XYZ file of C-alpha atoms in Angstrom:
376
model
C 0.068 -0.340 -0.010
C 1.652 3.468 -0.969
C 1.360 5.936 1.919
C 0.928 9.661 0.275
C 2.412 12.477 2.351
C 2.264 15.709 1.752
C 4.566 18.462 3.382
C 3.647 22.530 3.730
C 1.665 24.253 0.784
C 3.554 27.658 0.054
C 1.147 30.277 -1.546
C 2.113 33.537 -2.586
C 5.310 33.369 -0.367
C 3.667 32.534 2.780
C 2.926 28.995 4.403
C -0.332 28.743 6.333
C -2.833 26.782 7.349
C -7.053 28.370 7.131
C -9.069 28.322 9.798
C -12.711 28.313 10.708
C -14.227 28.920 6.897
C -18.191 28.976 6.644
C -18.231 28.764 2.994
C -20.662 28.566 -0.295
C -24.352 27.843 -0.742
C -25.754 25.338 -3.610
C -29.273 24.580 -4.813
C -31.254 23.395 -7.942
C -34.408 25.696 -8.224
C -37.840 24.095 -7.073
C -40.430 25.819 -9.252
C -38.326 26.653 -12.795
C -39.723 26.521 -16.379
C -40.896 23.217 -17.037
C -38.180 22.712 -19.151
C -35.535 24.497 -17.779
C -32.691 23.036 -15.385
C -31.342 25.505 -13.474
C -29.374 26.078 -10.086
C -27.164 28.097 -8.422
C -23.900 28.358 -5.787
C -22.645 31.468 -4.309
C -18.539 31.115 -3.660
C -17.208 32.703 -0.111
C -13.834 31.974 0.426
C -11.239 33.597 2.336
C -10.014 36.270 -0.258
C -6.645 35.251 0.101
C -7.412 32.075 -1.780
C -8.845 33.450 -4.452
C -6.707 36.058 -5.423
C -5.965 33.439 -8.886
C -9.538 32.548 -10.113
C -10.163 32.354 -13.378
C -12.700 30.625 -15.576
C -11.703 27.708 -17.837
C -12.537 25.607 -20.748
C -11.443 22.160 -21.895
C -12.350 20.686 -24.949
C -13.184 17.049 -25.648
C -10.758 14.706 -26.223
C -8.248 16.728 -24.006
C -6.207 13.913 -22.101
C -6.109 14.478 -17.978
C -3.311 12.516 -15.355
C -3.963 12.739 -11.761
C -1.534 11.936 -8.863
C -0.581 8.901 -7.061
C 1.949 10.989 -4.618
C 3.197 14.505 -4.823
C 6.490 13.818 -3.117
C 7.682 12.610 -5.140
C 5.410 13.595 -7.812
C 3.928 10.686 -9.411
C 0.941 9.891 -11.994
C -2.214 8.415 -11.548
C -5.617 7.667 -13.176
C -5.481 9.185 -16.622
C -8.492 9.662 -18.968
C -9.616 11.521 -21.938
C -12.321 13.813 -21.899
C -15.681 12.783 -23.300
C -17.192 16.189 -22.956
C -16.048 19.612 -23.119
C -16.619 21.889 -19.967
C -16.490 25.060 -18.566
C -14.962 25.719 -15.111
C -13.941 27.610 -12.024
C -10.545 27.266 -12.222
C -8.742 27.573 -8.593
C -6.652 26.314 -6.212
C -3.218 26.796 -8.416
C -1.485 28.648 -5.910
C -1.634 25.458 -3.824
C -1.094 22.718 -6.673
C 1.800 25.148 -8.530
C 4.905 23.148 -7.718
C 2.938 19.676 -9.059
C 1.189 18.649 -11.911
C 2.272 21.576 -13.815
C -0.046 23.167 -16.066
C -2.909 21.166 -14.515
C -5.840 22.902 -13.818
C -8.382 22.412 -10.157
C -11.539 23.340 -10.402
C -14.134 24.529 -7.671
C -17.239 24.470 -10.040
C -18.238 22.902 -13.514
C -20.722 22.505 -15.945
C -20.421 20.079 -18.785
C -21.883 20.416 -22.065
C -24.644 17.487 -21.476
C -25.619 20.017 -18.519
C -24.279 18.036 -15.531
C -22.132 20.481 -13.067
C -20.136 19.265 -10.033
C -19.469 21.487 -6.989
C -17.185 21.530 -4.195
C -18.206 23.257 -0.459
C -16.593 23.569 2.556
C -17.172 20.311 4.944
C -15.571 20.976 7.801
C -15.729 17.219 8.939
C -13.964 16.098 5.582
C -11.850 13.351 5.887
C -10.374 12.022 2.965
C -8.568 8.428 2.514
C -4.664 8.840 2.489
C -3.346 5.486 0.856
C -3.865 4.290 -1.874
C -2.926 0.077 -3.613
C -3.084 1.221 -7.243
C -1.166 4.402 -8.286
C -3.359 3.966 -12.054
C -6.344 4.286 -10.377
C -5.556 6.786 -7.857
C -8.030 10.396 -8.146
C -6.558 12.854 -6.549
C -9.427 14.596 -4.720
C -9.015 17.804 -6.246
C -9.483 16.006 -9.168
C -12.534 15.088 -8.675
C -14.686 18.107 -10.097
C -12.751 17.972 -13.904
C -13.109 14.113 -14.155
C -16.506 14.380 -13.289
C -17.273 16.873 -15.861
C -15.105 15.463 -18.639
C -16.741 11.916 -18.220
C -20.502 11.867 -17.055
C -23.292 12.779 -18.494
C -25.739 11.483 -15.785
C -26.082 10.770 -11.449
C -26.021 7.281 -12.352
C -22.637 7.046 -14.253
C -21.189 9.551 -11.837
C -21.863 7.156 -9.244
C -20.835 3.906 -10.788
C -17.071 5.749 -12.023
C -17.027 6.970 -7.976
C -17.180 3.170 -7.148
C -14.301 2.125 -9.658
C -11.067 4.995 -8.512
C -9.183 5.580 -5.302
C -10.024 8.654 -4.188
C -6.908 9.763 -1.756
C -5.528 13.313 -0.516
C -2.525 13.840 1.083
C -2.200 13.998 4.620
C -2.753 17.347 6.290
C -4.543 18.838 2.919
C -7.749 17.721 3.465
C -7.843 19.424 6.530
C -6.603 22.519 5.457
C -9.259 21.737 2.205
C -11.779 20.496 3.777
C -14.499 19.749 1.012
C -18.017 18.185 -0.277
C -19.150 17.914 -3.438
C -22.778 18.007 -4.996
C -23.200 17.189 -8.677
C -26.897 18.348 -10.468
C -27.803 16.273 -14.270
C -29.914 17.854 -16.959
C -32.779 15.793 -15.485
C -32.903 17.635 -12.289
C -31.355 15.622 -9.957
C -28.900 15.548 -7.693
C -26.377 13.467 -5.394
C -24.225 15.009 -2.414
C -21.164 13.038 -1.571
C -19.158 13.458 1.584
C -15.686 11.568 2.900
C -16.121 11.706 6.852
C -14.522 9.549 9.122
C -16.879 6.200 10.257
C -17.387 4.913 13.753
C -13.575 3.203 13.772
C -12.138 6.788 12.373
C -11.640 5.501 8.996
C -12.489 7.881 6.268
C -15.636 6.234 4.269
C -17.813 7.961 1.359
C -21.101 8.432 1.716
C -23.175 9.018 -0.879
C -26.946 10.471 -0.844
C -29.286 10.975 -3.409
C -32.882 9.822 -4.876
C -35.777 11.634 -2.779
C -33.590 12.414 0.107
C -31.865 15.179 -2.345
C -34.211 15.731 -4.568
C -37.305 16.781 -2.186
C -34.761 19.025 -1.088
C -33.747 20.272 -4.983
C -29.748 19.428 -3.614
C -29.595 22.143 -1.122
C -26.171 22.133 0.371
C -23.644 24.191 2.411
C -21.550 22.895 5.042
C -21.839 22.029 8.354
C -22.353 19.682 9.877
C -22.922 16.820 7.746
C -25.934 16.375 5.356
C -28.170 14.104 7.514
C -27.741 16.845 10.273
C -28.409 19.624 8.404
C -32.168 17.666 6.889
C -32.724 17.047 10.539
C -32.529 20.564 11.515
C -34.782 21.335 8.722
C -37.661 19.758 10.329
C -37.575 22.445 13.239
C -39.240 24.715 10.650
C -41.862 22.931 8.769
C -43.828 25.233 9.858
C -42.423 28.196 8.859
C -44.517 29.491 5.301
C -45.266 33.199 3.203
C -48.445 32.531 5.383
C -46.720 33.459 8.648
C -43.940 35.580 6.970
C -41.399 33.002 7.721
C -41.436 33.274 11.269
C -38.817 32.030 12.835
C -36.886 31.566 9.703
C -32.793 32.337 10.580
C -31.291 35.096 9.873
C -27.742 34.389 10.319
C -24.684 33.620 7.848
C -23.815 30.512 9.826
C -23.658 27.491 7.689
C -26.922 25.773 8.990
C -28.712 29.231 8.823
C -27.888 29.370 5.240
C -29.154 26.017 4.731
C -32.508 26.641 6.298
C -32.986 30.079 4.622
C -32.607 28.515 1.096
C -34.514 25.186 1.822
C -37.391 27.263 2.785
C -37.190 29.844 0.570
C -36.323 27.741 -2.451
C -39.579 25.399 -1.421
C -41.970 27.881 -1.687
C -40.235 29.644 -4.700
C -42.595 30.578 -7.789
C -41.988 30.204 -11.122
C -41.861 33.862 -13.250
C -43.598 34.190 -16.558
C -40.457 35.974 -18.608
C -37.476 34.764 -20.484
C -35.199 35.113 -18.035
C -37.184 34.350 -15.136
C -35.685 31.308 -14.280
C -32.131 33.030 -13.848
C -33.540 35.762 -12.137
C -35.421 34.098 -9.890
C -31.836 31.857 -9.468
C -30.134 34.851 -8.574
C -32.242 36.455 -6.084
C -32.799 33.117 -4.142
C -28.717 33.422 -3.869
C -29.056 36.835 -2.700
C -30.477 35.698 0.518
C -27.495 33.830 1.407
C -25.167 36.276 0.411
C -22.636 37.025 3.104
C -21.322 40.759 2.818
C -17.340 41.714 3.441
C -16.927 41.887 7.053
C -20.035 39.613 8.208
C -17.966 36.519 8.607
C -15.116 37.376 10.333
C -12.869 34.070 10.151
C -8.409 33.691 10.319
C -5.965 31.590 8.842
C -2.935 30.581 10.764
C 0.942 31.444 9.094
C 3.406 29.133 10.457
C 6.078 30.799 12.646
C 3.953 33.798 12.743
C 0.461 33.543 14.456
C -3.041 34.049 14.023
C -4.343 36.810 10.774
C -7.865 38.111 10.860
C -9.316 37.638 7.375
C -12.796 38.077 6.335
C -15.087 35.047 4.557
C -17.484 36.990 1.913
C -19.072 35.765 -1.362
C -16.178 36.009 -3.822
C -18.345 34.864 -6.645
C -22.184 33.792 -7.525
C -22.882 31.987 -10.376
C -25.932 30.066 -12.158
C -26.049 26.982 -14.272
C -28.396 26.715 -17.381
C -28.396 22.350 -17.573
C -30.814 22.642 -20.284
C -29.655 24.885 -22.126
C -25.668 24.843 -21.211
C -24.762 28.448 -19.741
C -22.849 30.423 -16.272
C -24.332 33.130 -15.712
C -22.444 35.401 -13.199
C -21.680 37.786 -10.928
C -18.665 38.791 -8.696
C -17.941 40.908 -5.475
C -16.460 43.728 -7.543
C -18.388 43.606 -10.321
C -22.390 43.099 -9.562
C -23.557 43.020 -13.492
C -24.251 39.862 -14.696
C -22.382 37.999 -17.134
C -22.648 34.993 -19.485
C -21.025 31.875 -21.399
C -22.678 30.502 -23.678
C -22.054 27.129 -24.221
C -23.590 26.831 -27.622
C -21.143 29.330 -28.633
C -17.935 26.909 -28.260
C -16.512 24.796 -30.239
C -15.698 21.803 -27.323
C -13.700 20.313 -29.988
C -10.750 22.904 -30.420
C -8.468 24.156 -27.219
C -9.147 27.141 -25.465
C -6.082 28.652 -24.000
C -7.360 32.224 -22.541
C -8.921 32.701 -18.995
C -11.608 34.784 -17.777
C -11.144 36.640 -14.529
C -13.828 36.238 -12.496
C -13.175 39.243 -10.310
C -12.473 42.265 -13.387
C -10.004 44.160 -11.123
C -11.341 47.740 -12.243
C -8.366 50.021 -11.545
C -6.900 47.915 -14.256
C -10.462 49.111 -16.174
C -10.976 44.937 -17.281
C -14.401 45.615 -17.200
C -16.657 48.537 -16.458
C -18.649 47.824 -13.031
C -21.982 50.239 -13.693
C -23.930 51.709 -17.048
C -24.027 55.316 -16.622
C -27.855 56.745 -17.900
C -27.088 60.427 -16.991
C -27.589 61.183 -20.648
C -30.728 60.402 -20.518
C -31.629 64.104 -18.183
C -28.773 66.009 -20.154
C -29.324 68.490 -22.809
C -29.180 67.551 -26.284
Protein backbone atom coordinates (compact mmCIF):
# COMPACT_ATOMS: atom_id res chain seq x y z
CA UNK A 1 0.00 0.00 0.00
CA UNK A 2 1.36 3.40 -0.98
CA UNK A 3 1.39 6.07 1.72
CA UNK A 4 0.66 9.49 0.22
CA UNK A 5 2.45 12.17 2.20
CA UNK A 6 2.46 15.92 1.92
CA UNK A 7 4.62 18.81 3.01
CA UNK A 8 3.59 22.36 3.87
CA UNK A 9 1.87 24.29 1.10
CA UNK A 10 3.45 27.49 -0.21
CA UNK A 11 1.03 30.13 -1.40
CA UNK A 12 2.02 33.68 -2.28
CA UNK A 13 5.27 33.25 -0.44
CA UNK A 14 3.80 32.31 2.95
CA UNK A 15 2.93 29.10 4.69
CA UNK A 16 -0.52 28.97 6.15
CA UNK A 17 -3.38 26.82 7.31
CA UNK A 18 -6.91 28.14 7.00
CA UNK A 19 -9.16 27.83 10.04
CA UNK A 20 -12.87 28.35 10.63
CA UNK A 21 -14.50 29.31 7.34
CA UNK A 22 -18.18 28.97 6.47
CA UNK A 23 -18.07 28.99 2.71
CA UNK A 24 -20.69 28.57 0.01
CA UNK A 25 -24.36 27.72 -0.57
CA UNK A 26 -25.71 25.48 -3.38
CA UNK A 27 -29.17 24.55 -4.72
CA UNK A 28 -31.26 23.59 -7.75
CA UNK A 29 -34.24 25.84 -8.53
CA UNK A 30 -37.47 24.09 -7.51
CA UNK A 31 -40.17 25.78 -9.60
CA UNK A 32 -38.41 26.59 -12.85
CA UNK A 33 -40.10 26.71 -16.25
CA UNK A 34 -41.24 23.21 -17.32
CA UNK A 35 -38.37 22.62 -19.73
CA UNK A 36 -35.63 24.35 -17.73
CA UNK A 37 -33.21 22.97 -15.15
CA UNK A 38 -31.44 25.77 -13.29
CA UNK A 39 -29.01 25.56 -10.38
CA UNK A 40 -26.76 28.02 -8.62
CA UNK A 41 -24.33 28.66 -5.83
CA UNK A 42 -22.27 31.21 -3.97
CA UNK A 43 -18.53 30.82 -3.52
CA UNK A 44 -17.54 32.18 -0.13
CA UNK A 45 -13.89 31.78 0.80
CA UNK A 46 -11.17 33.90 2.32
CA UNK A 47 -9.94 36.46 -0.21
CA UNK A 48 -6.38 35.15 0.01
CA UNK A 49 -7.49 31.82 -1.49
CA UNK A 50 -9.25 33.39 -4.49
CA UNK A 51 -6.77 35.88 -5.90
CA UNK A 52 -6.05 33.61 -8.87
CA UNK A 53 -9.51 32.36 -9.84
CA UNK A 54 -10.63 32.16 -13.46
CA UNK A 55 -13.16 30.52 -15.73
CA UNK A 56 -11.42 27.97 -17.94
CA UNK A 57 -12.59 25.69 -20.77
CA UNK A 58 -11.48 22.11 -21.37
CA UNK A 59 -12.27 20.52 -24.76
CA UNK A 60 -13.47 17.06 -25.66
CA UNK A 61 -10.65 14.58 -26.02
CA UNK A 62 -8.22 16.45 -23.78
CA UNK A 63 -5.99 14.08 -21.86
CA UNK A 64 -5.81 14.66 -18.12
CA UNK A 65 -3.59 12.85 -15.65
CA UNK A 66 -4.22 12.90 -11.91
CA UNK A 67 -1.63 12.27 -9.20
CA UNK A 68 -0.93 9.23 -7.07
CA UNK A 69 1.69 11.00 -4.96
CA UNK A 70 3.03 14.51 -4.45
CA UNK A 71 6.41 13.64 -3.00
CA UNK A 72 7.67 12.50 -5.37
CA UNK A 73 5.28 13.81 -8.02
CA UNK A 74 3.92 10.60 -9.58
CA UNK A 75 1.06 10.09 -12.08
CA UNK A 76 -2.26 8.53 -11.19
CA UNK A 77 -5.47 7.93 -13.14
CA UNK A 78 -5.43 9.06 -16.78
CA UNK A 79 -8.48 9.87 -18.93
CA UNK A 80 -9.55 11.63 -22.12
CA UNK A 81 -12.51 13.97 -21.78
CA UNK A 82 -15.72 12.60 -23.28
CA UNK A 83 -17.40 15.98 -22.73
CA UNK A 84 -16.12 19.50 -23.00
CA UNK A 85 -16.76 21.73 -20.00
CA UNK A 86 -16.26 25.14 -18.45
CA UNK A 87 -15.30 25.60 -14.83
CA UNK A 88 -14.12 27.92 -12.09
CA UNK A 89 -10.43 27.07 -11.77
CA UNK A 90 -8.70 27.61 -8.45
CA UNK A 91 -6.15 25.97 -6.13
CA UNK A 92 -3.39 27.12 -8.52
CA UNK A 93 -1.31 28.38 -5.63
CA UNK A 94 -1.54 25.06 -3.80
CA UNK A 95 -0.53 22.93 -6.73
CA UNK A 96 1.89 25.22 -8.56
CA UNK A 97 4.81 22.94 -7.73
CA UNK A 98 3.01 19.78 -8.88
CA UNK A 99 1.36 18.62 -12.11
CA UNK A 100 2.39 21.82 -13.89
CA UNK A 101 -0.24 23.25 -16.22
CA UNK A 102 -3.02 21.08 -14.78
CA UNK A 103 -6.13 22.94 -13.60
CA UNK A 104 -8.17 22.23 -10.48
CA UNK A 105 -11.80 23.34 -10.25
CA UNK A 106 -14.18 24.59 -7.57
CA UNK A 107 -17.17 24.41 -9.90
CA UNK A 108 -17.83 22.90 -13.35
CA UNK A 109 -20.62 22.53 -15.92
CA UNK A 110 -20.26 20.30 -18.97
CA UNK A 111 -21.90 20.42 -22.38
CA UNK A 112 -24.28 17.60 -21.36
CA UNK A 113 -25.71 19.77 -18.57
CA UNK A 114 -24.03 18.04 -15.62
CA UNK A 115 -22.44 20.15 -12.89
CA UNK A 116 -20.13 19.36 -9.98
CA UNK A 117 -19.16 21.72 -7.19
CA UNK A 118 -16.92 21.73 -4.15
CA UNK A 119 -18.13 23.30 -0.90
CA UNK A 120 -16.47 23.51 2.50
CA UNK A 121 -17.10 20.73 5.07
CA UNK A 122 -15.12 20.92 8.30
CA UNK A 123 -15.69 17.22 9.02
CA UNK A 124 -14.21 16.06 5.69
CA UNK A 125 -11.59 13.33 5.87
CA UNK A 126 -10.27 11.58 2.77
CA UNK A 127 -8.27 8.36 2.48
CA UNK A 128 -4.53 8.97 2.61
CA UNK A 129 -3.44 5.61 1.20
CA UNK A 130 -3.86 3.98 -2.20
CA UNK A 131 -3.27 0.44 -3.45
CA UNK A 132 -3.06 1.02 -7.22
CA UNK A 133 -1.34 4.21 -8.47
CA UNK A 134 -2.89 3.88 -11.95
CA UNK A 135 -6.35 4.06 -10.37
CA UNK A 136 -5.56 6.94 -8.00
CA UNK A 137 -7.66 10.12 -8.27
CA UNK A 138 -6.32 13.10 -6.31
CA UNK A 139 -9.35 14.58 -4.53
CA UNK A 140 -9.00 18.07 -5.99
CA UNK A 141 -9.42 16.47 -9.45
CA UNK A 142 -12.97 15.30 -8.69
CA UNK A 143 -14.96 18.13 -10.36
CA UNK A 144 -12.90 18.11 -13.55
CA UNK A 145 -12.89 14.32 -13.79
CA UNK A 146 -16.68 14.17 -13.29
CA UNK A 147 -17.39 16.92 -15.84
CA UNK A 148 -15.08 15.39 -18.42
CA UNK A 149 -16.48 11.88 -18.18
CA UNK A 150 -20.15 11.76 -17.20
CA UNK A 151 -23.65 12.84 -18.25
CA UNK A 152 -25.91 11.42 -15.51
CA UNK A 153 -25.80 10.81 -11.76
CA UNK A 154 -25.90 7.04 -12.32
CA UNK A 155 -22.74 7.30 -14.41
CA UNK A 156 -21.07 9.41 -11.73
CA UNK A 157 -21.95 6.91 -9.01
CA UNK A 158 -20.58 4.01 -11.07
CA UNK A 159 -17.42 5.99 -11.80
CA UNK A 160 -16.83 6.81 -8.14
CA UNK A 161 -16.92 3.11 -7.29
CA UNK A 162 -14.13 2.38 -9.77
CA UNK A 163 -11.40 4.79 -8.58
CA UNK A 164 -9.32 5.34 -5.44
CA UNK A 165 -9.91 8.89 -4.24
CA UNK A 166 -7.16 10.16 -1.97
CA UNK A 167 -5.74 13.29 -0.35
CA UNK A 168 -2.26 13.94 1.05
CA UNK A 169 -2.28 13.86 4.82
CA UNK A 170 -2.85 17.40 6.06
CA UNK A 171 -4.21 18.89 2.85
CA UNK A 172 -7.75 17.61 3.41
CA UNK A 173 -7.82 19.33 6.79
CA UNK A 174 -6.57 22.56 5.23
CA UNK A 175 -9.09 22.29 2.38
CA UNK A 176 -11.89 20.05 3.73
CA UNK A 177 -14.49 19.68 0.98
CA UNK A 178 -17.66 17.86 0.01
CA UNK A 179 -19.22 17.60 -3.43
CA UNK A 180 -22.60 18.31 -5.03
CA UNK A 181 -23.59 17.04 -8.49
CA UNK A 182 -26.68 18.01 -10.54
CA UNK A 183 -27.64 16.63 -13.96
CA UNK A 184 -29.95 17.83 -16.73
CA UNK A 185 -32.82 15.65 -15.46
CA UNK A 186 -33.01 17.81 -12.28
CA UNK A 187 -31.52 15.10 -10.07
CA UNK A 188 -28.93 15.83 -7.41
CA UNK A 189 -26.30 13.91 -5.48
CA UNK A 190 -24.23 14.90 -2.45
CA UNK A 191 -20.97 13.09 -1.68
CA UNK A 192 -19.13 13.41 1.62
CA UNK A 193 -15.91 11.79 2.80
CA UNK A 194 -15.88 11.57 6.60
CA UNK A 195 -14.62 9.29 9.34
CA UNK A 196 -16.76 6.31 10.37
CA UNK A 197 -17.18 4.98 13.91
CA UNK A 198 -13.73 3.36 13.63
CA UNK A 199 -12.10 6.63 12.56
CA UNK A 200 -11.61 5.37 9.01
CA UNK A 201 -12.43 7.72 6.12
CA UNK A 202 -15.45 6.54 4.11
CA UNK A 203 -17.40 7.92 1.16
CA UNK A 204 -21.10 8.58 1.82
CA UNK A 205 -23.33 9.17 -1.22
CA UNK A 206 -26.74 10.78 -0.73
CA UNK A 207 -29.15 10.83 -3.66
CA UNK A 208 -32.74 10.00 -4.63
CA UNK A 209 -35.63 11.46 -2.65
CA UNK A 210 -33.39 12.29 0.30
CA UNK A 211 -31.69 14.97 -1.80
CA UNK A 212 -34.15 15.66 -4.62
CA UNK A 213 -37.05 16.42 -2.25
CA UNK A 214 -34.95 19.30 -0.91
CA UNK A 215 -33.68 20.21 -4.40
CA UNK A 216 -30.01 19.65 -3.75
CA UNK A 217 -29.62 22.42 -1.20
CA UNK A 218 -26.18 22.15 0.38
CA UNK A 219 -24.04 24.45 2.48
CA UNK A 220 -21.34 23.23 4.84
CA UNK A 221 -21.17 21.69 8.30
CA UNK A 222 -22.65 19.61 9.81
CA UNK A 223 -22.84 16.57 7.54
CA UNK A 224 -25.85 16.37 5.22
CA UNK A 225 -28.15 14.09 7.30
CA UNK A 226 -27.80 16.42 10.29
CA UNK A 227 -28.60 19.44 8.13
CA UNK A 228 -31.82 17.75 7.01
CA UNK A 229 -32.70 16.91 10.61
CA UNK A 230 -32.35 20.56 11.65
CA UNK A 231 -34.63 21.59 8.77
CA UNK A 232 -37.49 19.62 10.36
CA UNK A 233 -37.66 22.25 13.10
CA UNK A 234 -38.84 24.81 10.53
CA UNK A 235 -41.55 22.88 8.68
CA UNK A 236 -44.19 25.38 9.88
CA UNK A 237 -42.24 28.38 8.62
CA UNK A 238 -43.99 29.50 5.42
CA UNK A 239 -45.11 32.59 3.46
CA UNK A 240 -48.48 32.68 5.25
CA UNK A 241 -46.73 33.49 8.53
CA UNK A 242 -43.98 35.54 6.88
CA UNK A 243 -41.51 32.68 7.45
CA UNK A 244 -41.78 33.18 11.19
CA UNK A 245 -38.72 31.93 13.02
CA UNK A 246 -36.62 31.54 9.88
CA UNK A 247 -32.96 32.13 10.85
CA UNK A 248 -31.36 35.16 9.27
CA UNK A 249 -27.70 34.67 10.11
CA UNK A 250 -24.78 33.71 7.87
CA UNK A 251 -23.86 30.51 9.71
CA UNK A 252 -23.71 27.24 7.78
CA UNK A 253 -26.95 25.91 9.28
CA UNK A 254 -28.79 29.23 8.95
CA UNK A 255 -27.99 29.43 5.24
CA UNK A 256 -29.05 25.82 4.67
CA UNK A 257 -32.42 26.35 6.37
CA UNK A 258 -33.10 29.72 4.77
CA UNK A 259 -32.25 28.64 1.21
CA UNK A 260 -34.23 25.40 1.61
CA UNK A 261 -37.38 27.16 2.81
CA UNK A 262 -37.28 30.04 0.33
CA UNK A 263 -36.67 27.64 -2.55
CA UNK A 264 -39.54 25.42 -1.35
CA UNK A 265 -42.01 28.26 -1.93
CA UNK A 266 -40.30 29.77 -4.97
CA UNK A 267 -42.74 30.53 -7.80
CA UNK A 268 -42.05 30.47 -11.52
CA UNK A 269 -41.59 33.92 -13.07
CA UNK A 270 -43.33 34.07 -16.48
CA UNK A 271 -40.77 35.78 -18.67
CA UNK A 272 -37.83 34.60 -20.75
CA UNK A 273 -35.05 35.03 -18.19
CA UNK A 274 -37.30 34.60 -15.15
CA UNK A 275 -35.64 31.40 -13.93
CA UNK A 276 -32.17 32.93 -14.06
CA UNK A 277 -33.38 36.07 -12.29
CA UNK A 278 -35.17 34.06 -9.59
CA UNK A 279 -32.09 31.92 -8.96
CA UNK A 280 -30.00 35.04 -8.36
CA UNK A 281 -32.69 36.44 -6.04
CA UNK A 282 -32.68 33.27 -3.94
CA UNK A 283 -28.89 33.32 -3.77
CA UNK A 284 -29.10 36.93 -2.57
CA UNK A 285 -30.68 35.53 0.61
CA UNK A 286 -27.45 33.71 1.50
CA UNK A 287 -25.00 36.29 0.19
CA UNK A 288 -22.31 37.15 2.75
CA UNK A 289 -21.16 40.78 2.65
CA UNK A 290 -17.55 41.66 3.33
CA UNK A 291 -17.08 42.04 7.08
CA UNK A 292 -20.14 39.98 8.07
CA UNK A 293 -18.26 36.71 8.59
CA UNK A 294 -14.87 37.28 10.24
CA UNK A 295 -12.47 34.38 9.93
CA UNK A 296 -8.76 33.92 10.36
CA UNK A 297 -5.85 31.97 9.02
CA UNK A 298 -2.75 30.79 10.74
CA UNK A 299 0.70 31.62 9.35
CA UNK A 300 3.19 29.09 10.66
CA UNK A 301 5.76 30.84 12.77
CA UNK A 302 3.79 34.09 12.81
CA UNK A 303 0.41 33.37 14.35
CA UNK A 304 -3.23 34.16 13.63
CA UNK A 305 -4.08 36.73 10.98
CA UNK A 306 -7.70 37.96 10.83
CA UNK A 307 -9.55 37.92 7.53
CA UNK A 308 -13.03 37.87 6.08
CA UNK A 309 -15.04 35.06 4.56
CA UNK A 310 -17.45 36.59 2.05
CA UNK A 311 -19.27 35.92 -1.22
CA UNK A 312 -16.57 36.29 -3.83
CA UNK A 313 -18.54 34.82 -6.75
CA UNK A 314 -22.17 33.86 -7.47
CA UNK A 315 -22.94 31.52 -10.36
CA UNK A 316 -26.21 30.32 -11.90
CA UNK A 317 -26.08 27.33 -14.24
CA UNK A 318 -28.46 26.49 -17.07
CA UNK A 319 -28.41 22.70 -17.43
CA UNK A 320 -30.93 22.58 -20.30
CA UNK A 321 -29.23 25.08 -22.59
CA UNK A 322 -25.80 24.87 -20.96
CA UNK A 323 -24.50 28.24 -19.88
CA UNK A 324 -22.93 29.96 -16.90
CA UNK A 325 -24.36 33.22 -15.59
CA UNK A 326 -22.25 34.88 -12.92
CA UNK A 327 -21.43 38.01 -10.99
CA UNK A 328 -18.53 38.76 -8.69
CA UNK A 329 -17.72 40.69 -5.56
CA UNK A 330 -16.45 43.78 -7.37
CA UNK A 331 -18.71 43.57 -10.41
CA UNK A 332 -22.38 42.86 -9.67
CA UNK A 333 -23.41 42.99 -13.34
CA UNK A 334 -24.51 39.58 -14.65
CA UNK A 335 -22.22 38.04 -17.26
CA UNK A 336 -22.80 34.95 -19.39
CA UNK A 337 -20.73 32.14 -20.91
CA UNK A 338 -22.90 30.54 -23.62
CA UNK A 339 -21.84 26.97 -24.38
CA UNK A 340 -23.66 26.99 -27.73
CA UNK A 341 -21.04 29.47 -28.97
CA UNK A 342 -18.09 27.33 -27.85
CA UNK A 343 -16.39 24.78 -30.10
CA UNK A 344 -15.53 22.07 -27.58
CA UNK A 345 -13.44 20.28 -30.20
CA UNK A 346 -10.86 23.06 -30.01
CA UNK A 347 -8.61 24.04 -27.15
CA UNK A 348 -8.96 27.46 -25.54
CA UNK A 349 -5.87 28.84 -23.86
CA UNK A 350 -7.51 32.05 -22.60
CA UNK A 351 -8.86 32.38 -19.07
CA UNK A 352 -11.67 34.69 -17.92
CA UNK A 353 -10.96 36.37 -14.55
CA UNK A 354 -14.01 35.88 -12.35
CA UNK A 355 -13.60 39.26 -10.68
CA UNK A 356 -12.17 41.90 -13.06
CA UNK A 357 -10.13 44.49 -11.25
CA UNK A 358 -11.56 47.98 -11.84
CA UNK A 359 -8.11 49.46 -11.32
CA UNK A 360 -7.03 47.63 -14.47
CA UNK A 361 -10.23 48.75 -16.24
CA UNK A 362 -10.85 45.19 -17.38
CA UNK A 363 -14.60 45.58 -17.05
CA UNK A 364 -17.02 48.47 -16.43
CA UNK A 365 -18.71 48.12 -13.04
CA UNK A 366 -21.77 50.16 -13.95
CA UNK A 367 -23.71 51.63 -16.89
CA UNK A 368 -23.87 55.42 -16.83
CA UNK A 369 -27.35 56.59 -17.91
CA UNK A 370 -26.93 60.23 -16.88
CA UNK A 371 -27.10 61.31 -20.52
CA UNK A 372 -30.87 60.76 -20.47
CA UNK A 373 -31.14 63.87 -18.28
CA UNK A 374 -28.59 65.97 -20.11
CA UNK A 375 -29.44 68.56 -22.69
CA UNK A 376 -28.98 67.39 -26.23
